Coordinates of C-alpha atoms and ligand atoms in Angstrom, one line a residue:
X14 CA -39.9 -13.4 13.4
X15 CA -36.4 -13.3 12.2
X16 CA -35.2 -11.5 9.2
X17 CA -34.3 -13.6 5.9
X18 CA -31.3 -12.6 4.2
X19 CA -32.5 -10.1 1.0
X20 CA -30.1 -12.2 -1.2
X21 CA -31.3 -15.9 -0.4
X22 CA -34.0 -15.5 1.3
X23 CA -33.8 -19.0 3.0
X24 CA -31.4 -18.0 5.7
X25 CA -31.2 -15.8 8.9
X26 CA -29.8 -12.3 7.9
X27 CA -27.5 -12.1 10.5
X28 CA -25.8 -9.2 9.4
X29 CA -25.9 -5.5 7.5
X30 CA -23.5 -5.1 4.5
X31 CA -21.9 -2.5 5.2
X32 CA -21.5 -1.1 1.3
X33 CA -25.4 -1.8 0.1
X34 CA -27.2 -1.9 3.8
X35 CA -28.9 -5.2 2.4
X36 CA -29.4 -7.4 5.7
X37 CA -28.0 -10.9 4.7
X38 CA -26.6 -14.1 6.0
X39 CA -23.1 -15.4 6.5
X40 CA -22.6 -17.7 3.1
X41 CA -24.1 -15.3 1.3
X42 CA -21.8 -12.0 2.6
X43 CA -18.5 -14.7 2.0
X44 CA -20.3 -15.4 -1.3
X45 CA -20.9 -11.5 -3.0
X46 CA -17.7 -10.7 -0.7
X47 CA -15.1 -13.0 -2.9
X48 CA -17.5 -12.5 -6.1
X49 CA -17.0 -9.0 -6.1
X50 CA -13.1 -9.6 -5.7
X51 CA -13.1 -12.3 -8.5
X52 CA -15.4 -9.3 -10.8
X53 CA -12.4 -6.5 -10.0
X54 CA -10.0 -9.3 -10.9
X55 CA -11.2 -10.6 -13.9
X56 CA -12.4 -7.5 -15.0
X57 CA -9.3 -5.5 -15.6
X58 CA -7.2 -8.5 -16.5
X59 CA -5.0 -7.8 -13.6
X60 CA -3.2 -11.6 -13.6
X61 CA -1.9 -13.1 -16.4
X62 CA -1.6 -17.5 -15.8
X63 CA 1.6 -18.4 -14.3
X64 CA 2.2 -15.2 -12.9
X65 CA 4.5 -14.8 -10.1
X66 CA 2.1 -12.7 -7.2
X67 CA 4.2 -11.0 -4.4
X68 CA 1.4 -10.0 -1.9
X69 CA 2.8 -7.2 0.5
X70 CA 2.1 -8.5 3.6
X71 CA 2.2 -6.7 6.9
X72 CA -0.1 -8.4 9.5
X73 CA -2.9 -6.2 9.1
X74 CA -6.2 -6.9 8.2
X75 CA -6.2 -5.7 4.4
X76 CA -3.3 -7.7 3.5
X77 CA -4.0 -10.4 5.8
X78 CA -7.8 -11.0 3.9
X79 CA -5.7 -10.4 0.5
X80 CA -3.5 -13.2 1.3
X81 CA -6.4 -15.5 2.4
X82 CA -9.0 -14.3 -0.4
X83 CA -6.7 -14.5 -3.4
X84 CA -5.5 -17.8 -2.1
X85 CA -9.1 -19.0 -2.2
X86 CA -10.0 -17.0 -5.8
X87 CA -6.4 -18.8 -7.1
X88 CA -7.8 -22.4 -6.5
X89 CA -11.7 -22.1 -7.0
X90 CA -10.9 -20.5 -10.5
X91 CA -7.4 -21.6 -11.5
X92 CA -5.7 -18.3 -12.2
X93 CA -2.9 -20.0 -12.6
X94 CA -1.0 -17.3 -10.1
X95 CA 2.4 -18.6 -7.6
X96 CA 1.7 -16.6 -4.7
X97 CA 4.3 -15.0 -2.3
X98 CA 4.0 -13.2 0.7
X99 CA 6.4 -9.7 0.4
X100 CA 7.1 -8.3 3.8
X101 CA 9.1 -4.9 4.5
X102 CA 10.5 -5.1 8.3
X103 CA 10.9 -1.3 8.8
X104 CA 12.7 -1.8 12.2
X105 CA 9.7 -0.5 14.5
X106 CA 10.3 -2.4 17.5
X107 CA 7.4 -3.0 19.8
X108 CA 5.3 -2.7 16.5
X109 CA 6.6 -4.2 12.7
X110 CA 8.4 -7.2 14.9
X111 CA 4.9 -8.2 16.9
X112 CA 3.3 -8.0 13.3
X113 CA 5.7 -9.6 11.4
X114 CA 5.0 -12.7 14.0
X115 CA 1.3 -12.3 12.9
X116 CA 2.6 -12.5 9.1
X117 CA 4.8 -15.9 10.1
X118 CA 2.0 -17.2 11.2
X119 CA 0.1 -16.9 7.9
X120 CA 3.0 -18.2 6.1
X121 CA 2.2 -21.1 7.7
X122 CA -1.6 -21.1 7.9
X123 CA -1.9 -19.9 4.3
X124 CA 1.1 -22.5 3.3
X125 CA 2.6 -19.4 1.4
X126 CA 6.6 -18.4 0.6
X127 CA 7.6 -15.8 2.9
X128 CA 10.2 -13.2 2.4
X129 CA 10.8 -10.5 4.7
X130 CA 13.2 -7.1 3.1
X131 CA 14.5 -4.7 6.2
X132 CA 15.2 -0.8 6.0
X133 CA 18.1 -1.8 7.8
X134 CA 19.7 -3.9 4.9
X135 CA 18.8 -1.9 2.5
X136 CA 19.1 1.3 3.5
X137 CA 21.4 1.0 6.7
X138 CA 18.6 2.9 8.7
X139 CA 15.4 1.7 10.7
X140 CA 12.9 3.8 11.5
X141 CA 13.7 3.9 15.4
X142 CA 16.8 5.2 14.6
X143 CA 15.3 7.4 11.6
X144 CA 12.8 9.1 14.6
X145 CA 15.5 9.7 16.4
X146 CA 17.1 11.9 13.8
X147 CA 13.8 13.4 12.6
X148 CA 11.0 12.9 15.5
X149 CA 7.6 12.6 15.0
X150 CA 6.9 14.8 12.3
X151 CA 7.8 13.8 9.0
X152 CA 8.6 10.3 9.5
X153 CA 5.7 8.9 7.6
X154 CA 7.4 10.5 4.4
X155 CA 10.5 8.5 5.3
X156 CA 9.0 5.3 5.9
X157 CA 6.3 5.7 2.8
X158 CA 9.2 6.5 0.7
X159 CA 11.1 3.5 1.6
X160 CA 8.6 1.2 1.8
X161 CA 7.7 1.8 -1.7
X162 CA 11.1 1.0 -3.2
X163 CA 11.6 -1.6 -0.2
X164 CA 8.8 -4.1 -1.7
X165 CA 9.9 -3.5 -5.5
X166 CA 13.4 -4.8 -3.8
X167 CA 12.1 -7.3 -2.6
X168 CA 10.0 -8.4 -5.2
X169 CA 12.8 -8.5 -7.3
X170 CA 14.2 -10.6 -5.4
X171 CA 12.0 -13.1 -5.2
X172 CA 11.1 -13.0 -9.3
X173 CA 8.1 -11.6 -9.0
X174 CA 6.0 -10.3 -12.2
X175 CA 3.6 -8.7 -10.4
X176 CA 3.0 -6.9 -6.8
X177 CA -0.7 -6.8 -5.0
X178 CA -1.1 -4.3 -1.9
X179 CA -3.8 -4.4 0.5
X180 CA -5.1 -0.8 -0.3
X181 CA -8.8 -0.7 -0.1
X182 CA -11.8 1.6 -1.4
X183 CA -11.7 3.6 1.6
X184 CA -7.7 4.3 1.6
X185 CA -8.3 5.5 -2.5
X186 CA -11.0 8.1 -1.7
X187 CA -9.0 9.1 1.6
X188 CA -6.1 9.6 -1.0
X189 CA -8.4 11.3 -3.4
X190 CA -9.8 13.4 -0.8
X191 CA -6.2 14.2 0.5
X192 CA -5.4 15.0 -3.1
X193 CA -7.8 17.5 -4.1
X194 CA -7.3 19.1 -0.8
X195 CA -3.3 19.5 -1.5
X196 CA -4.1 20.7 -5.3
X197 CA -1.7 18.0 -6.2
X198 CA -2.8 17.2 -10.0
X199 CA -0.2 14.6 -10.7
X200 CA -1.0 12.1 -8.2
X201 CA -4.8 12.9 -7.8
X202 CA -4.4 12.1 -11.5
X203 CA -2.8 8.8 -10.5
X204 CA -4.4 7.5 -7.3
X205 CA -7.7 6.3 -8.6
X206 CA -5.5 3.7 -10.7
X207 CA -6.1 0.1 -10.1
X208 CA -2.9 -1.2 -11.7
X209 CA 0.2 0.6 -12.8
X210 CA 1.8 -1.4 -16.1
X211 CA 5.4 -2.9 -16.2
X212 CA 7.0 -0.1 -18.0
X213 CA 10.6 0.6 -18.5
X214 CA 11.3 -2.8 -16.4
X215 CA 8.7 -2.1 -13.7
X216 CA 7.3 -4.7 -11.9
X217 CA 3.4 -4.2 -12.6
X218 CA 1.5 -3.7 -9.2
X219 CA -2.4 -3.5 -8.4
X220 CA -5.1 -3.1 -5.7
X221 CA -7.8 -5.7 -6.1
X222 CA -9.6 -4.5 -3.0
X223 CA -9.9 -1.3 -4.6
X224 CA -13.6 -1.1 -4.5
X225 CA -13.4 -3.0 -1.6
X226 CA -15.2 -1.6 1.7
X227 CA -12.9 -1.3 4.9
X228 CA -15.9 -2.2 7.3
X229 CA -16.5 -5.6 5.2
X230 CA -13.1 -6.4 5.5
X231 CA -12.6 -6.2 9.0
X232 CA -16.3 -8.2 9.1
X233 CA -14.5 -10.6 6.5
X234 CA -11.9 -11.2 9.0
X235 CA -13.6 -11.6 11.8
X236 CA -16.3 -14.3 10.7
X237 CA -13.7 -16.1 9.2
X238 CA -11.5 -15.5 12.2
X239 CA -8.6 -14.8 10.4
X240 CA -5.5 -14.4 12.5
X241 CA -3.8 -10.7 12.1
X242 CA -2.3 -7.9 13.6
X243 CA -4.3 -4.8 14.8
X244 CA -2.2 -2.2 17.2
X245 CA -1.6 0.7 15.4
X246 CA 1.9 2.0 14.4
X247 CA 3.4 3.6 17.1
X248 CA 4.9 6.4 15.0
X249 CA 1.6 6.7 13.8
X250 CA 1.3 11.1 13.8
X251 CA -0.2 11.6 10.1
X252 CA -2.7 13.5 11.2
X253 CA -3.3 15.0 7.7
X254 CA -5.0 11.5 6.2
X255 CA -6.7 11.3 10.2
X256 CA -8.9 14.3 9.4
X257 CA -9.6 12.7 5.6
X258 CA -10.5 9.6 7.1
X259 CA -12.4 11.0 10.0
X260 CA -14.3 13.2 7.3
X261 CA -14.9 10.3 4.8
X262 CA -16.4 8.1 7.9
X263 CA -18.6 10.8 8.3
X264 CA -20.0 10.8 4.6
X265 CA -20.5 7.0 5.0
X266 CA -22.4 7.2 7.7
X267 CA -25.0 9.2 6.5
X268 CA -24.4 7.5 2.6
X269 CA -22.4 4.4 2.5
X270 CA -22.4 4.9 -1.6
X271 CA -19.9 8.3 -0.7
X272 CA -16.9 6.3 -1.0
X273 CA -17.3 4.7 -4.5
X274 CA -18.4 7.9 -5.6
X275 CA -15.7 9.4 -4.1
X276 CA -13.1 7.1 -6.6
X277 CA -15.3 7.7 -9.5
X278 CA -14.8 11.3 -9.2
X279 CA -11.0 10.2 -9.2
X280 CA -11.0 8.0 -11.9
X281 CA -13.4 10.8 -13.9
X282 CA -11.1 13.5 -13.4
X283 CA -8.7 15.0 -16.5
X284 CA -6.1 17.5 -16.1
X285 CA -7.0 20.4 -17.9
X286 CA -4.8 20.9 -21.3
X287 CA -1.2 23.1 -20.6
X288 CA -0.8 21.9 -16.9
X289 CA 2.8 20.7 -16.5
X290 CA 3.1 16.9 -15.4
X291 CA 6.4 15.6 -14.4
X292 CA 8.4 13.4 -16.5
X293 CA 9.4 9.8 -15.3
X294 CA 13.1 9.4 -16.1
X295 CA 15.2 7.4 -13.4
X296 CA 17.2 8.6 -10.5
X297 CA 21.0 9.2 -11.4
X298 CA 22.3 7.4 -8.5
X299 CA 20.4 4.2 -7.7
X300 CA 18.5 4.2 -10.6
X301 CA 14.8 4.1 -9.4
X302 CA 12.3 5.3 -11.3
X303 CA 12.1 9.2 -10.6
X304 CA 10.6 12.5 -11.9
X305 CA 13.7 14.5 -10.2
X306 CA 17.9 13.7 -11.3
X307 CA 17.7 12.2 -7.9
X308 CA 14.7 9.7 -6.1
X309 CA 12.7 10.8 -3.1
X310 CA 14.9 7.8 -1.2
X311 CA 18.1 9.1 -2.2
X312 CA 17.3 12.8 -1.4
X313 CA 16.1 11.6 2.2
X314 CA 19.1 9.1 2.6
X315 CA 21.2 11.9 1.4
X316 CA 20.0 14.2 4.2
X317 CA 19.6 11.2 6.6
X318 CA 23.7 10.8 6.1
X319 CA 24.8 13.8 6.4
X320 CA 22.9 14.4 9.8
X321 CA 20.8 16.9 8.1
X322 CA 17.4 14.8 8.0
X323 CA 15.2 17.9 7.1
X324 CA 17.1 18.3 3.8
X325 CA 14.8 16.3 2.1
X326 CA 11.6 17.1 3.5
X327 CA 11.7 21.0 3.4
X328 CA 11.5 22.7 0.2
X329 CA 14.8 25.3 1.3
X330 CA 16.6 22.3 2.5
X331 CA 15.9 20.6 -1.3
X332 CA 17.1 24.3 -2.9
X333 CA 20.5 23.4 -0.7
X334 CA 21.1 20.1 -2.0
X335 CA 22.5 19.4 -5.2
X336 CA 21.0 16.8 -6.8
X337 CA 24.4 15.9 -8.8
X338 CA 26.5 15.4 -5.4
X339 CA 27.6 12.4 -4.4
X340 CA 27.2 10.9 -0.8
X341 CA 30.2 13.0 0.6
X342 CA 29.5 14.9 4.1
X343 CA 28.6 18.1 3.9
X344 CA 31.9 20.0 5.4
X345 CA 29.5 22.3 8.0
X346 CA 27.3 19.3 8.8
X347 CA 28.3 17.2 12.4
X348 CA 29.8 13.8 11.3
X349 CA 27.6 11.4 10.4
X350 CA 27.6 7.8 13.0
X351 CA 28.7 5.7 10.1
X352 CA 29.0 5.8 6.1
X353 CA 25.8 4.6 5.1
X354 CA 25.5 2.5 1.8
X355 CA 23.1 2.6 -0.5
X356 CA 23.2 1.0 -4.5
X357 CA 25.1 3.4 -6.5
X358 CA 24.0 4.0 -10.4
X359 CA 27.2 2.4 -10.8
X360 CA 26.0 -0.8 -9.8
X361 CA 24.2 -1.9 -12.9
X362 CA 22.5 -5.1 -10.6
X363 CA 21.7 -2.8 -7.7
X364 CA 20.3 0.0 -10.3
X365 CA 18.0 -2.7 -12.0
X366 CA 16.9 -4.2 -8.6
X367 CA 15.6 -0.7 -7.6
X368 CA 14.4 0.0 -11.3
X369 CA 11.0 -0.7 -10.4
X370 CA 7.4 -0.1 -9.1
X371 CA 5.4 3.3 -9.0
X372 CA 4.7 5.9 -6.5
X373 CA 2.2 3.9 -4.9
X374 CA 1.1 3.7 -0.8
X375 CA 1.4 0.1 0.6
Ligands
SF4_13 FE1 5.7 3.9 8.8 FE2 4.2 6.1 9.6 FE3 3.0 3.8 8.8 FE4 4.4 3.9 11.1 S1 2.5 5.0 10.6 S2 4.5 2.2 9.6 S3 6.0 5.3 10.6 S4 4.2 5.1 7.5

C-alpha cells in the first residue's frame, strides 16, 4: 500500500525531506518549503514595505529559487518589496556568459528588472584575463573580492535599499566549518549573521535561505522545473571549502540535523574578552568600507596593475606595498598592458557608490 504523506496524510508521499526525513507529498514539501522561508522572513524583520530588493542573481539554483520564491512570498503576503534581479558578469567565458543567458531568461519568466555590473567596467579586468596573470591558485580571492563590492555597485546603481544572496544553510556551516578550522575569530564571529544593517551608508544585505537545506533546493527546483544554470565554474580550484563541504555531506548523511547545528554553534559563539577585532573605517582610495587604509580590491587591483598579482594575496608581498601609494608602477615591476582605472577617494560619487555592503560571500 502506498505511503501517506506524515504531514497530510491524504496524499501519496512521494518524497523524503531531506532536512526532517518525514516522507511527504508534493503540495505539502512546496507548502512547509515557502512557510519556512516566509518564518526566516518575517521573523527577523528582514524587509521593510516598499523596499527596493536587489536579488544577486547568477543562474544557479540558490538564486534562481530565491528569485522565484520571494516573488511568490512578495504577492501571497504583500511585503510590499520592488524586486530586481542584480547580476555581476565576471568575464568567464564558456561559463558567467552561458549563465547569464539562464538569468535573461528568468528576467523574463519571473517578469523581473535586470541589471547586469561587469569586472570589466568596473575594474578594467575580467577574470580570464585575471587567470592569466595569477593562474589557478588564488583566483577565487580575486573574484570573491570583487564580486562583493561588484553587487554593492550595482545595487547602487539601481537604488536599491536592500541586497538578498542565495547563500544557503549548507554554504553557512561550510563557512563556519572553514572558519573554525582557519582560527579566524572575526569572521567566524560574523558568518552565522543573517543580515548585516545599513551602517555608515551601507546597503543592508541578508540570506533568507539561511536555514535553508541545499538538497530541498535543488528538489524545489526540480519539481517546480525551474529553468537555471548548473555547470560548474570553470576556474573552480577552491579546494579548501571542497574538503568542508565533502566533510559536512558526510555529517548529513549519517544526521541531517548536523548542519543547523552546525550554524547554531556559529551564531552561539562569543569572542573571548581582550581578543583584538578589526576596526571598520573605509578604504583611503575608493572609499569602500575597509578594516585596512586600503580595501582588499584596491590592494589586489594595485598588484593586478603593476604586473605583480601576488602582491595582494601573499602576506610578504602585503609587507612590500604601501598602503598610502598611489596607482603609479612600481619602477622594477615589467610595464603594465594598460593604466587601469579604478574610482579614486577623490571622486566623492565613485567613493559613495563603493561605500557599501559587508564582507559577505555571494
Ligand atoms: Fe569566481 Fe572562483 Fe566562483 Fe569561479 S569558482 S565564479 S573564479 S569565485
Amino acid at each position: 500500500m502506498a505511503r501517506l504523506c506524515e504531514i497530510c496524510h491524504r496524499e501519496k508521499a512521494v518524497l523524503k525531506r531531506p532536512k526532517t526525513l518525514q516522507s511527504i507529498c508534493r503540495p505539502c514539501f512546496y507548502q512547509v518549503f515557502e512557510t519556512e522561508i516566509h518564518h526566516t522572513i518575517t521573523k527577523n524583520r528582514l524587509f521593510q514595505p516598499g523596499d527596493r530588493v536587489a536579488i544577486g542573481a547568477s543562474g544557479g539554483k540558490d538564486s534562481t529559487v530565491l528569485a522565484y520564491v520571494l516573488k511568490t512570498l512578495n504577492e501571497r503576503y504583500q511585503y510590499g518589496l520592488h524586486l530586481f534581479l542584480l547580476s555581476i558578469d565576471e568575464g568567464i567565458t564558456g561559463y558567467r556568459d552561458d549563465s547569464l543567458e539562464t538569468v535573461k531568461r528568468n528576467q523574463l519568466q519571473y517578469d523581473l528588472p535586470l541589471k547586469i555590473v561587469s569586472y570589466e567596467e568596473l575594474y578594467a579586468w575580467t577574470m580570464d584575463a585575471i587567470v592569466r596573470e595569477v593562474g589557478l591558485k588564488n583566483n577565487c580571492t580575486f573574484c570573491g573580492v570583487f564580486r562583493r563590492q561588484a553587487l554593492d555597485r550595482g545595487a547602487m546603481l539601481l537604488g536599491a535599499t536592500h541586497i538578498v544572496t542565495g547563500h544557503n544553510a549548507d554554504d553557512i556551516a561550510e563557512t563556519v566549518l572553514m572558519n573554525l578550522l582557519r582560527g579566524d575569530v572575526a569572521r567566524l564571529q560574523r558568518c552565522t549573521e543573517i543580515a548585516t544593517p545599513g551602517e555608515d551608508g551601507c546597503v543592508p544585505r541578508s540570506k533568507p535561505f539561511k536555514y535553508t537545506y541545499e538538497k530541498e533546493i535543488v528538489m524545489y527546483a526540480y519539481f517546480k522545473k525551474l529553468d537555471y544554470f548548473s555547470t560548474e565554474c570553470i576556474y573552480s580550484p577552491n579546494a579548501y571549502r571542497g574538503y568542508a563541504r565533502a566533510f559536512l555531506k558526510d555529517l548529513e548523511s549519517i544526521r541531517p540535523s548536523s548542519i543547523i547545528d552546525i550554524i547554531h554553534s556559529g551564531e552561539a559563539f562569543q569572542v573571548r574578552r581582550g581578543v583584538k577585532m578589526p576596526t571598520q573605517g573605509f578604504c583611503s582610495r575608493c572609499g569602500y568600507i575597509s578594516s585596512n587604509p586600503l580595501c582588499k580590491a584596491c590592494v589586489l587591483l594595485e598588484g593586478l596593475n603593476r604586473g605583480l598579482p601576488k602582491l595582494g594575496v601573499s602576506r610578504a608581498g602585503l609587507q612590500q606595498l604601501d598602503p598610502q601609494l598611489g596607482p603609479a608602477a612600481d619602477p622594477n615591476s615589467p610595464p603594465t598592458t594598460a593604466a587601469k582605472e579604478y574610482p579614486s577617494s577623490s571622486d566623492p560619487s565613485a567613493a559613495a557608490a563603493v561605500r557599501t555592503g559587508k564582507s559577505l560571500d555571494w
